[in-house]
């Protein structure tokens, strides 16, 4: 009983019941980047979300969290849209996606 109550409070019961969660899709390689769809479940639908990774020489990896407002009813459609939008983002922005966010102020600048 307690397990069910606590699982419900922390969202585990809902994600197990609907199959939603942050299970990653297989990575898709595009122009030296890896696109990994990890949609968020929202009310029986899926929000386009994931990670763009860039493997570097020496085994280092850079990551960019990719989140969009699009919500789709099916996981496969969501994964496909994530890949499509990430490819367009890579084409438009390239490596600058890894640059520090200019909206974030460094405490040393004050």
PDB file of C-alpha atoms in Angstrom:
ATOM      1  CA  UNK A   1       0.000   0.000   0.000  1.00  0.00           C
ATOM      2  CA  UNK A   2       2.735   2.473   0.950  1.00  0.00           C
ATOM      3  CA  UNK A   3       4.741   1.573  -2.126  1.00  0.00           C
ATOM      4  CA  UNK A   4       1.762   2.338  -4.376  1.00  0.00           C
ATOM      5  CA  UNK A   5       1.109   5.628  -2.576  1.00  0.00           C
ATOM      6  CA  UNK A   6       4.736   6.757  -2.762  1.00  0.00           C
ATOM      7  CA  UNK A   7       5.039   5.650  -6.396  1.00  0.00           C
ATOM      8  CA  UNK A   8       1.960   7.715  -7.217  1.00  0.00           C
ATOM      9  CA  UNK A   9       3.390  10.749  -5.473  1.00  0.00           C
ATOM     10  CA  UNK A  10       6.653  10.545  -7.397  1.00  0.00           C
ATOM     11  CA  UNK A  11       5.104   9.712 -10.771  1.00  0.00           C
ATOM     12  CA  UNK A  12       6.368   6.159 -11.115  1.00  0.00           C
ATOM     13  CA  UNK A  13       2.928   4.605 -11.243  1.00  0.00           C
ATOM     14  CA  UNK A  14       1.825   6.893 -14.084  1.00  0.00           C
ATOM     15  CA  UNK A  15       4.948   6.378 -16.164  1.00  0.00           C
ATOM     16  CA  UNK A  16       4.827   2.602 -15.745  1.00  0.00           C
ATOM     17  CA  UNK A  17       1.127   2.496 -16.621  1.00  0.00           C
ATOM     18  CA  UNK A  18       1.345   4.614 -19.770  1.00  0.00           C
ATOM     19  CA  UNK A  19       4.845   3.659 -20.900  1.00  0.00           C
ATOM     20  CA  UNK A  20       5.938   7.295 -20.697  1.00  0.00           C
ATOM     21  CA  UNK A  21       9.209   8.319 -19.213  1.00  0.00           C
ATOM     22  CA  UNK A  22      12.665   9.255 -20.265  1.00  0.00           C
ATOM     23  CA  UNK A  23      13.662   6.058 -22.051  1.00  0.00           C
ATOM     24  CA  UNK A  24      16.076   7.115 -24.752  1.00  0.00           C
ATOM     25  CA  UNK A  25      15.644   6.164 -28.387  1.00  0.00           C
ATOM     26  CA  UNK A  26      18.546   4.787 -30.396  1.00  0.00           C
ATOM     27  CA  UNK A  27      21.015   7.588 -31.278  1.00  0.00           C
ATOM     28  CA  UNK A  28      20.879   8.966 -34.815  1.00  0.00           C
ATOM     29  CA  UNK A  29      24.189  10.170 -36.296  1.00  0.00           C
ATOM     30  CA  UNK A  30      24.076  13.439 -38.249  1.00  0.00           C
ATOM     31  CA  UNK A  31      27.116  15.424 -39.414  1.00  0.00           C
ATOM     32  CA  UNK A  32      29.314  14.163 -36.583  1.00  0.00           C
ATOM     33  CA  UNK A  33      26.657  14.675 -33.891  1.00  0.00           C
ATOM     34  CA  UNK A  34      24.509  12.095 -32.116  1.00  0.00           C
ATOM     35  CA  UNK A  35      20.831  12.962 -31.740  1.00  0.00           C
ATOM     36  CA  UNK A  36      19.094  11.105 -28.913  1.00  0.00           C
ATOM     37  CA  UNK A  37      15.359  11.482 -28.463  1.00  0.00           C
ATOM     38  CA  UNK A  38      14.203  11.354 -24.818  1.00  0.00           C
ATOM     39  CA  UNK A  39      10.600  12.590 -24.920  1.00  0.00           C
ATOM     40  CA  UNK A  40       8.831  13.636 -21.754  1.00  0.00           C
ATOM     41  CA  UNK A  41       5.400  12.086 -21.184  1.00  0.00           C
ATOM     42  CA  UNK A  42       2.668  14.650 -20.612  1.00  0.00           C
ATOM     43  CA  UNK A  43      -0.942  13.641 -20.136  1.00  0.00           C
ATOM     44  CA  UNK A  44      -0.808  10.662 -22.500  1.00  0.00           C
ATOM     45  CA  UNK A  45       1.257  12.539 -25.093  1.00  0.00           C
ATOM     46  CA  UNK A  46       4.947  13.139 -25.710  1.00  0.00           C
ATOM     47  CA  UNK A  47       6.945  16.396 -25.645  1.00  0.00           C
ATOM     48  CA  UNK A  48       9.821  16.718 -28.124  1.00  0.00           C
ATOM     49  CA  UNK A  49      12.958  16.567 -26.007  1.00  0.00           C
ATOM     50  CA  UNK A  50      16.391  15.018 -26.111  1.00  0.00           C
ATOM     51  CA  UNK A  51      20.141  15.454 -26.277  1.00  0.00           C
ATOM     52  CA  UNK A  52      22.556  16.422 -29.018  1.00  0.00           C
ATOM     53  CA  UNK A  53      26.028  15.003 -28.384  1.00  0.00           C
ATOM     54  CA  UNK A  54      29.288  15.745 -30.111  1.00  0.00           C
ATOM     55  CA  UNK A  55      32.046  13.198 -29.529  1.00  0.00           C
ATOM     56  CA  UNK A  56      35.477  14.860 -29.513  1.00  0.00           C
ATOM     57  CA  UNK A  57      38.972  13.492 -29.970  1.00  0.00           C
ATOM     58  CA  UNK A  58      40.319  11.946 -26.795  1.00  0.00           C
ATOM     59  CA  UNK A  59      36.965  10.493 -25.758  1.00  0.00           C
ATOM     60  CA  UNK A  60      35.469  13.757 -24.495  1.00  0.00           C
ATOM     61  CA  UNK A  61      31.802  14.408 -25.293  1.00  0.00           C
ATOM     62  CA  UNK A  62      29.922  17.713 -25.397  1.00  0.00           C
ATOM     63  CA  UNK A  63      26.162  17.716 -24.806  1.00  0.00           C
ATOM     64  CA  UNK A  64      23.325  20.116 -25.482  1.00  0.00           C
ATOM     65  CA  UNK A  65      19.881  19.537 -23.956  1.00  0.00           C
ATOM     66  CA  UNK A  66      17.291  20.038 -26.707  1.00  0.00           C
ATOM     67  CA  UNK A  67      13.731  20.885 -25.625  1.00  0.00           C
ATOM     68  CA  UNK A  68      10.810  22.052 -27.717  1.00  0.00           C
ATOM     69  CA  UNK A  69       7.187  22.915 -26.999  1.00  0.00           C
ATOM     70  CA  UNK A  70       5.798  20.432 -29.544  1.00  0.00           C
ATOM     71  CA  UNK A  71       3.589  17.696 -28.088  1.00  0.00           C
ATOM     72  CA  UNK A  72       2.606  14.643 -30.122  1.00  0.00           C
ATOM     73  CA  UNK A  73       0.283  11.695 -29.398  1.00  0.00           C
ATOM     74  CA  UNK A  74       2.734   8.947 -30.429  1.00  0.00           C
ATOM     75  CA  UNK A  75       6.261   8.093 -29.350  1.00  0.00           C
ATOM     76  CA  UNK A  76       7.490   7.218 -32.854  1.00  0.00           C
ATOM     77  CA  UNK A  77       6.202  10.503 -34.302  1.00  0.00           C
ATOM     78  CA  UNK A  78       7.814  12.375 -31.413  1.00  0.00           C
ATOM     79  CA  UNK A  79      11.164  10.662 -31.997  1.00  0.00           C
ATOM     80  CA  UNK A  80      10.988  11.477 -35.722  1.00  0.00           C
ATOM     81  CA  UNK A  81      10.164  15.146 -35.027  1.00  0.00           C
ATOM     82  CA  UNK A  82      12.997  15.367 -32.477  1.00  0.00           C
ATOM     83  CA  UNK A  83      15.491  14.122 -35.072  1.00  0.00           C
ATOM     84  CA  UNK A  84      14.139  16.456 -37.752  1.00  0.00           C
ATOM     85  CA  UNK A  85      14.205  19.538 -35.507  1.00  0.00           C
ATOM     86  CA  UNK A  86      17.637  18.662 -34.118  1.00  0.00           C
ATOM     87  CA  UNK A  87      19.037  18.290 -37.643  1.00  0.00           C
ATOM     88  CA  UNK A  88      17.698  21.721 -38.573  1.00  0.00           C
ATOM     89  CA  UNK A  89      19.112  23.156 -35.327  1.00  0.00           C
ATOM     90  CA  UNK A  90      22.537  21.660 -36.066  1.00  0.00           C
ATOM     91  CA  UNK A  91      22.454  23.115 -39.598  1.00  0.00           C
ATOM     92  CA  UNK A  92      21.499  26.572 -38.328  1.00  0.00           C
ATOM     93  CA  UNK A  93      23.557  26.834 -35.136  1.00  0.00           C
ATOM     94  CA  UNK A  94      26.371  24.303 -35.394  1.00  0.00           C
ATOM     95  CA  UNK A  95      28.967  24.262 -32.642  1.00  0.00           C
ATOM     96  CA  UNK A  96      27.752  27.529 -31.121  1.00  0.00           C
ATOM     97  CA  UNK A  97      25.097  25.449 -29.331  1.00  0.00           C
ATOM     98  CA  UNK A  98      27.841  24.590 -26.840  1.00  0.00           C
ATOM     99  CA  UNK A  99      28.792  28.226 -26.160  1.00  0.00           C
ATOM    100  CA  UNK A 100      27.869  29.672 -22.745  1.00  0.00           C
ATOM    101  CA  UNK A 101      24.401  31.186 -22.616  1.00  0.00           C
ATOM    102  CA  UNK A 102      24.844  34.984 -22.912  1.00  0.00           C
ATOM    103  CA  UNK A 103      21.735  35.464 -20.745  1.00  0.00           C
ATOM    104  CA  UNK A 104      23.570  33.875 -17.823  1.00  0.00           C
ATOM    105  CA  UNK A 105      25.609  36.478 -15.993  1.00  0.00           C
ATOM    106  CA  UNK A 106      28.895  35.545 -14.473  1.00  0.00           C
ATOM    107  CA  UNK A 107      29.228  36.756 -10.878  1.00  0.00           C
ATOM    108  CA  UNK A 108      32.667  38.145 -11.708  1.00  0.00           C
ATOM    109  CA  UNK A 109      31.169  40.682 -14.162  1.00  0.00           C
ATOM    110  CA  UNK A 110      29.473  42.757 -11.465  1.00  0.00           C
TER     111      UNK A 110
END
